[in-house]
PDB file of C-alpha atoms in Angstrom:
ATOM      1  CA  MET H   1       0.000   0.000   0.000  1.00  0.00           C
ATOM      2  CA  ARG H   2       2.820   2.123   0.536  1.00  0.00           C
ATOM      3  CA  ASN H   3       3.476   1.929  -3.117  1.00  0.00           C
ATOM      4  CA  LYS H   4       0.018   2.988  -3.894  1.00  0.00           C
ATOM      5  CA  THR H   5       0.287   5.950  -1.572  1.00  0.00           C
ATOM      6  CA  LEU H   6       3.547   6.943  -3.115  1.00  0.00           C
ATOM      7  CA  ARG H   7       2.133   6.660  -6.523  1.00  0.00           C
ATOM      8  CA  THR H   8      -0.852   8.711  -5.590  1.00  0.00           C
ATOM      9  CA  ALA H   9       1.370  11.263  -3.964  1.00  0.00           C
ATOM     10  CA  GLY H  10       3.598  11.378  -7.025  1.00  0.00           C
ATOM     11  CA  LEU H  11       0.649  11.749  -9.281  1.00  0.00           C
ATOM     12  CA  SER H  12      -0.740  14.492  -7.129  1.00  0.00           C
ATOM     13  CA  ALA H  13       2.596  16.268  -7.177  1.00  0.00           C
ATOM     14  CA  ALA H  14       2.785  16.006 -10.939  1.00  0.00           C
ATOM     15  CA  LEU H  15      -0.683  17.392 -11.321  1.00  0.00           C
ATOM     16  CA  LEU H  16       0.124  20.182  -8.976  1.00  0.00           C
ATOM     17  CA  ALA H  17       3.259  21.037 -10.870  1.00  0.00           C
ATOM     18  CA  MET H  18       1.354  21.074 -14.087  1.00  0.00           C
ATOM     19  CA  ALA H  19      -1.265  23.310 -12.665  1.00  0.00           C
ATOM     20  CA  VAL H  20       1.375  25.705 -11.454  1.00  0.00           C
ATOM     21  CA  MET H  21       3.002  25.719 -14.862  1.00  0.00           C
ATOM     22  CA  VAL H  22      -0.239  26.267 -16.628  1.00  0.00           C
ATOM     23  CA  GLY H  23      -1.052  29.043 -14.231  1.00  0.00           C
ATOM     24  CA  CYS H  24       2.284  30.680 -14.907  1.00  0.00           C
ATOM     25  CA  ALA H  25       2.026  30.355 -18.621  1.00  0.00           C
ATOM     26  CA  THR H  26       1.777  33.669 -20.337  1.00  0.00           C
ATOM     27  CA  THR H  27      -1.361  34.409 -22.104  1.00  0.00           C
ATOM     28  CA  GLU H  28      -1.680  37.299 -24.360  1.00  0.00           C
ATOM     29  CA  GLU H  29      -4.109  39.803 -23.067  1.00  0.00           C
ATOM     30  CA  PRO H  30      -5.892  41.929 -25.631  1.00  0.00           C
ATOM     31  CA  ALA H  31      -4.149  45.181 -26.245  1.00  0.00           C
ATOM     32  CA  PRO H  32      -5.842  48.061 -24.561  1.00  0.00           C
ATOM     33  CA  ALA H  33      -7.920  50.269 -26.865  1.00  0.00           C
ATOM     34  CA  PRO H  34      -5.917  53.174 -28.147  1.00  0.00           C
ATOM     35  CA  ALA H  35      -6.521  56.353 -26.220  1.00  0.00           C
ATOM     36  CA  PRO H  36      -8.775  58.729 -28.087  1.00  0.00           C
ATOM     37  CA  ALA H  37      -6.967  61.377 -30.008  1.00  0.00           C
ATOM     38  CA  PRO H  38      -6.865  64.605 -28.087  1.00  0.00           C
ATOM     39  CA  ALA H  39      -9.510  67.080 -29.249  1.00  0.00           C
ATOM     40  CA  PRO H  40      -8.170  70.009 -31.204  1.00  0.00           C
ATOM     41  CA  ALA H  41      -7.291  72.764 -28.844  1.00  0.00           C
ATOM     42  CA  GLN H  42     -10.073  75.325 -28.578  1.00  0.00           C
ATOM     43  CA  PRO H  43      -9.272  78.834 -27.636  1.00  0.00           C
ATOM     44  CA  ALA H  44     -10.074  79.590 -24.054  1.00  0.00           C
ATOM     45  CA  PRO H  45     -13.486  81.217 -23.740  1.00  0.00           C
ATOM     46  CA  ALA H  46     -13.397  84.966 -23.538  1.00  0.00           C
ATOM     47  CA  PRO H  47     -13.867  86.162 -20.032  1.00  0.00           C
ATOM     48  CA  ALA H  48     -17.436  87.186 -19.292  1.00  0.00           C
ATOM     49  CA  PRO H  49     -17.902  90.927 -19.624  1.00  0.00           C
ATOM     50  CA  ALA H  50     -17.889  92.743 -16.363  1.00  0.00           C
ATOM     51  CA  PRO H  51     -21.445  93.368 -15.192  1.00  0.00           C
ATOM     52  CA  ALA H  52     -22.703  96.829 -15.973  1.00  0.00           C
ATOM     53  CA  PRO H  53     -22.747  99.039 -12.945  1.00  0.00           C
ATOM     54  CA  ALA H  54     -26.158  99.311 -11.363  1.00  0.00           C
ATOM     55  CA  PRO H  55     -27.955 102.396 -12.643  1.00  0.00           C
ATOM     56  CA  ALA H  56     -28.027 105.264 -10.255  1.00  0.00           C
ATOM     57  CA  PRO H  57     -31.373 105.370  -8.506  1.00  0.00           C
ATOM     58  CA  VAL H  58     -33.690 107.754 -10.265  1.00  0.00           C
ATOM     59  CA  ALA H  59     -35.825 109.848  -7.987  1.00  0.00           C
ATOM     60  CA  LYS H  60     -39.461 109.325  -8.814  1.00  0.00           C
ATOM     61  CA  PRO H  61     -41.286 112.549  -9.507  1.00  0.00           C
ATOM     62  CA  ALA H  62     -43.570 113.563  -6.725  1.00  0.00           C
ATOM     63  CA  PRO H  63     -47.097 112.440  -7.483  1.00  0.00           C
ATOM     64  CA  LYS H  64     -49.309 115.158  -8.820  1.00  0.00           C
ATOM     65  CA  PRO H  65     -51.694 116.364  -6.185  1.00  0.00           C
ATOM     66  CA  ALA H  66     -55.276 115.462  -6.802  1.00  0.00           C
ATOM     67  CA  ALA H  67     -57.066 118.077  -8.847  1.00  0.00           C
ATOM     68  CA  GLN H  68     -58.694 120.643  -6.627  1.00  0.00           C
ATOM     69  CA  LYS H  69     -62.202 121.462  -7.696  1.00  0.00           C
ATOM     70  CA  VAL H  70     -62.931 125.139  -8.224  1.00  0.00           C
ATOM     71  CA  THR H  71     -66.419 126.588  -8.330  1.00  0.00           C
ATOM     72  CA  LEU H  72     -67.019 130.219  -9.167  1.00  0.00           C
ATOM     73  CA  ALA H  73     -70.459 131.767  -9.078  1.00  0.00           C
ATOM     74  CA  THR H  74     -72.134 135.060  -9.835  1.00  0.00           C
ATOM     75  CA  ASP H  75     -75.518 136.414 -10.809  1.00  0.00           C
ATOM     76  CA  VAL H  76     -76.375 138.809 -13.606  1.00  0.00           C
ATOM     77  CA  LEU H  77     -79.589 140.787 -13.241  1.00  0.00           C
ATOM     78  CA  PHE H  78     -81.773 142.098 -16.060  1.00  0.00           C
ATOM     79  CA  ASP H  79     -84.261 144.886 -16.555  1.00  0.00           C
ATOM     80  CA  PHE H  80     -87.944 144.074 -16.835  1.00  0.00           C
ATOM     81  CA  ASP H  81     -88.750 142.210 -20.092  1.00  0.00           C
ATOM     82  CA  LYS H  82     -85.119 142.533 -21.337  1.00  0.00           C
ATOM     83  CA  SER H  83     -82.346 140.089 -22.159  1.00  0.00           C
ATOM     84  CA  ALA H  84     -79.484 142.532 -22.812  1.00  0.00           C
ATOM     85  CA  VAL H  85     -76.561 142.325 -20.360  1.00  0.00           C
ATOM     86  CA  LYS H  86     -76.386 145.616 -18.430  1.00  0.00           C
ATOM     87  CA  PRO H  87     -73.024 147.481 -18.313  1.00  0.00           C
ATOM     88  CA  GLU H  88     -72.578 147.040 -14.559  1.00  0.00           C
ATOM     89  CA  PHE H  89     -72.854 143.266 -15.012  1.00  0.00           C
ATOM     90  CA  LYS H  90     -70.421 143.242 -17.928  1.00  0.00           C
ATOM     91  CA  ASP H  91     -67.730 144.266 -15.426  1.00  0.00           C
ATOM     92  CA  ARG H  92     -68.710 141.322 -13.235  1.00  0.00           C
ATOM     93  CA  LEU H  93     -68.542 138.984 -16.249  1.00  0.00           C
ATOM     94  CA  ASP H  94     -65.139 140.427 -17.220  1.00  0.00           C
ATOM     95  CA  THR H  95     -63.826 139.600 -13.746  1.00  0.00           C
ATOM     96  CA  LEU H  96     -65.308 136.128 -13.961  1.00  0.00           C
ATOM     97  CA  SER H  97     -63.779 135.440 -17.382  1.00  0.00           C
ATOM     98  CA  GLY H  98     -60.359 136.457 -15.990  1.00  0.00           C
ATOM     99  CA  GLN H  99     -60.798 133.994 -13.128  1.00  0.00           C
ATOM    100  CA  ILE H 100     -61.797 131.293 -15.590  1.00  0.00           C
ATOM    101  CA  ARG H 101     -58.489 131.701 -17.448  1.00  0.00           C
ATOM    102  CA  ASP H 102     -56.686 130.765 -14.211  1.00  0.00           C
ATOM    103  CA  ILE H 103     -58.312 127.325 -13.978  1.00  0.00           C
ATOM    104  CA  ASN H 104     -58.711 124.207 -16.113  1.00  0.00           C
ATOM    105  CA  LEU H 105     -62.269 124.903 -17.200  1.00  0.00           C
ATOM    106  CA  GLU H 106     -64.711 122.024 -17.309  1.00  0.00           C
ATOM    107  CA  VAL H 107     -68.000 123.844 -17.836  1.00  0.00           C
ATOM    108  CA  VAL H 108     -69.844 127.095 -17.310  1.00  0.00           C
ATOM    109  CA  ILE H 109     -73.508 126.636 -16.460  1.00  0.00           C
ATOM    110  CA  ALA H 110     -75.746 129.633 -17.186  1.00  0.00           C
ATOM    111  CA  ILE H 111     -79.297 129.274 -15.862  1.00  0.00           C
ATOM    112  CA  GLY H 112     -81.709 132.006 -16.897  1.00  0.00           C
ATOM    113  CA  HIS H 113     -84.723 133.072 -14.822  1.00  0.00           C
ATOM    114  CA  ALA H 114     -87.702 135.413 -15.180  1.00  0.00           C
ATOM    115  CA  ASP H 115     -90.201 136.951 -12.808  1.00  0.00           C
ATOM    116  CA  LEU H 116     -93.851 135.955 -12.674  1.00  0.00           C
ATOM    117  CA  ILE H 117     -95.177 138.878 -14.709  1.00  0.00           C
ATOM    118  CA  GLY H 118     -96.310 137.583 -18.118  1.00  0.00           C
ATOM    119  CA  THR H 119     -97.259 134.132 -19.391  1.00  0.00           C
ATOM    120  CA  THR H 120     -95.373 131.027 -18.383  1.00  0.00           C
ATOM    121  CA  GLN H 121     -94.406 130.311 -22.011  1.00  0.00           C
ATOM    122  CA  TYR H 122     -93.134 133.847 -22.586  1.00  0.00           C
ATOM    123  CA  ASN H 123     -91.129 133.846 -19.347  1.00  0.00           C
ATOM    124  CA  GLN H 124     -89.587 130.487 -20.258  1.00  0.00           C
ATOM    125  CA  LYS H 125     -88.356 131.851 -23.601  1.00  0.00           C
ATOM    126  CA  LEU H 126     -87.163 135.080 -21.967  1.00  0.00           C
ATOM    127  CA  SER H 127     -85.129 133.119 -19.411  1.00  0.00           C
ATOM    128  CA  VAL H 128     -83.426 131.157 -22.216  1.00  0.00           C
ATOM    129  CA  ARG H 129     -82.632 134.409 -24.106  1.00  0.00           C
ATOM    130  CA  ARG H 130     -81.044 135.834 -20.946  1.00  0.00           C
ATOM    131  CA  ALA H 131     -78.836 132.750 -20.494  1.00  0.00           C
ATOM    132  CA  GLU H 132     -77.845 132.895 -24.180  1.00  0.00           C
ATOM    133  CA  ALA H 133     -76.979 136.621 -23.873  1.00  0.00           C
ATOM    134  CA  VAL H 134     -74.583 135.867 -21.012  1.00  0.00           C
ATOM    135  CA  LYS H 135     -73.058 133.006 -23.010  1.00  0.00           C
ATOM    136  CA  ALA H 136     -72.528 135.270 -26.033  1.00  0.00           C
ATOM    137  CA  TYR H 137     -70.776 137.836 -23.848  1.00  0.00           C
ATOM    138  CA  LEU H 138     -68.451 135.217 -22.320  1.00  0.00           C
ATOM    139  CA  VAL H 139     -67.657 133.827 -25.785  1.00  0.00           C
ATOM    140  CA  SER H 140     -66.776 137.377 -26.897  1.00  0.00           C
ATOM    141  CA  LYS H 141     -64.229 137.351 -24.036  1.00  0.00           C
ATOM    142  CA  GLY H 142     -62.548 134.206 -25.377  1.00  0.00           C
ATOM    143  CA  LEU H 143     -64.344 131.340 -23.681  1.00  0.00           C
ATOM    144  CA  GLU H 144     -65.085 128.275 -25.788  1.00  0.00           C
ATOM    145  CA  PRO H 145     -68.792 128.132 -26.683  1.00  0.00           C
ATOM    146  CA  ASN H 146     -68.887 124.342 -26.287  1.00  0.00           C
ATOM    147  CA  ARG H 147     -67.905 124.768 -22.611  1.00  0.00           C
ATOM    148  CA  ILE H 148     -70.925 126.958 -21.789  1.00  0.00           C
ATOM    149  CA  TYR H 149     -74.212 125.213 -21.072  1.00  0.00           C
ATOM    150  CA  THR H 150     -77.377 127.317 -21.035  1.00  0.00           C
ATOM    151  CA  GLU H 151     -80.810 126.571 -19.686  1.00  0.00           C
ATOM    152  CA  GLY H 152     -83.928 128.573 -18.921  1.00  0.00           C
ATOM    153  CA  LYS H 153     -86.084 127.991 -15.854  1.00  0.00           C
ATOM    154  CA  GLY H 154     -88.695 130.664 -16.601  1.00  0.00           C
ATOM    155  CA  GLU H 155     -90.549 131.825 -13.500  1.00  0.00           C
ATOM    156  CA  THR H 156     -90.250 128.483 -11.658  1.00  0.00           C
ATOM    157  CA  GLN H 157     -87.444 129.388  -9.221  1.00  0.00           C
ATOM    158  CA  PRO H 158     -88.006 132.868  -7.792  1.00  0.00           C
ATOM    159  CA  VAL H 159     -85.710 134.195  -5.091  1.00  0.00           C
ATOM    160  CA  LYS H 160     -88.129 136.900  -3.973  1.00  0.00           C
ATOM    161  CA  ALA H 161     -91.895 137.007  -3.501  1.00  0.00           C
ATOM    162  CA  CYS H 162     -93.728 140.317  -3.420  1.00  0.00           C
ATOM    163  CA  PRO H 163     -97.257 139.681  -2.151  1.00  0.00           C
ATOM    164  CA  GLY H 164     -99.770 142.503  -2.344  1.00  0.00           C
ATOM    165  CA  LEU H 165     -97.697 144.753  -4.674  1.00  0.00           C
ATOM    166  CA  LYS H 166     -98.868 145.986  -8.058  1.00  0.00           C
ATOM    167  CA  GLY H 167     -97.567 147.955 -10.997  1.00  0.00           C
ATOM    168  CA  LYS H 168     -94.118 149.550 -10.797  1.00  0.00           C
ATOM    169  CA  ALA H 169     -93.718 148.551  -7.148  1.00  0.00           C
ATOM    170  CA  LEU H 170     -94.175 144.879  -8.132  1.00  0.00           C
ATOM    171  CA  ILE H 171     -91.751 145.196 -11.074  1.00  0.00           C
ATOM    172  CA  ASP H 172     -89.117 146.790  -8.841  1.00  0.00           C
ATOM    173  CA  CYS H 173     -89.623 144.226  -6.086  1.00  0.00           C
ATOM    174  CA  LEU H 174     -89.237 141.264  -8.492  1.00  0.00           C
ATOM    175  CA  TYR H 175     -85.925 142.593  -9.918  1.00  0.00           C
ATOM    176  CA  PRO H 176     -83.808 139.830  -8.201  1.00  0.00           C
ATOM    177  CA  ASN H 177     -85.857 137.167 -10.020  1.00  0.00           C
ATOM    178  CA  ARG H 178     -84.804 138.480 -13.450  1.00  0.00           C
ATOM    179  CA  ARG H 179     -81.378 136.909 -13.421  1.00  0.00           C
ATOM    180  CA  VAL H 180     -78.876 134.458 -14.841  1.00  0.00           C
ATOM    181  CA  GLU H 181     -77.080 132.350 -12.286  1.00  0.00           C
ATOM    182  CA  LEU H 182     -73.596 131.383 -13.373  1.00  0.00           C
ATOM    183  CA  GLU H 183     -71.640 128.467 -12.026  1.00  0.00           C
ATOM    184  CA  VAL H 184     -68.133 127.773 -13.281  1.00  0.00           C
ATOM    185  CA  ILE H 185     -66.670 124.342 -12.626  1.00  0.00           C
ATOM    186  CA  GLY H 186     -63.026 123.466 -13.149  1.00  0.00           C
ATOM    187  CA  THR H 187     -59.815 122.486 -11.416  1.00  0.00           C
ATOM    188  CA  LYS H 188     -56.790 124.482 -10.312  1.00  0.00           C
ATOM    189  CA  LYS H 189     -53.944 124.648 -12.813  1.00  0.00           C
TER     190      LYS H 189
END
């Protein structure tokens, strides 16, 4: 048996030696892939432009104040059964037209009135003629006609009542009712 053990040991040694030799044998490994060709040199990117300096703060203009409403008013009185503007009221209208030039005009409202002497229809027409006479005078002073609104109220809005009077005393007493009320609406410049 000893022989058999020796033989087995010799065979094992031979196999081991062979395995070592086979393990040491050189095998050709595949050549590594060639390195990629270097990319053509690109010029270095230009440096980024320096950021523009921040703009100097601009002061905001002060907000415009809200428009201030302006209302001017005056009355023009008329003689009995007349629609011509009297000289003493032309001066008042001249002053008013000067004040109007100092504002941003929106509208002039001219409301004509009459007293109660005469028919309602006649007094209505007379009150319109009075308002139109005042408008014509203001237009002659340079105001735009499309900015002047006229209306007649006839005898419907008296400011004075004169009970018990007749004739000339009644006519004189009702003088304040024969008028044109003017209202000017605009804003300060």
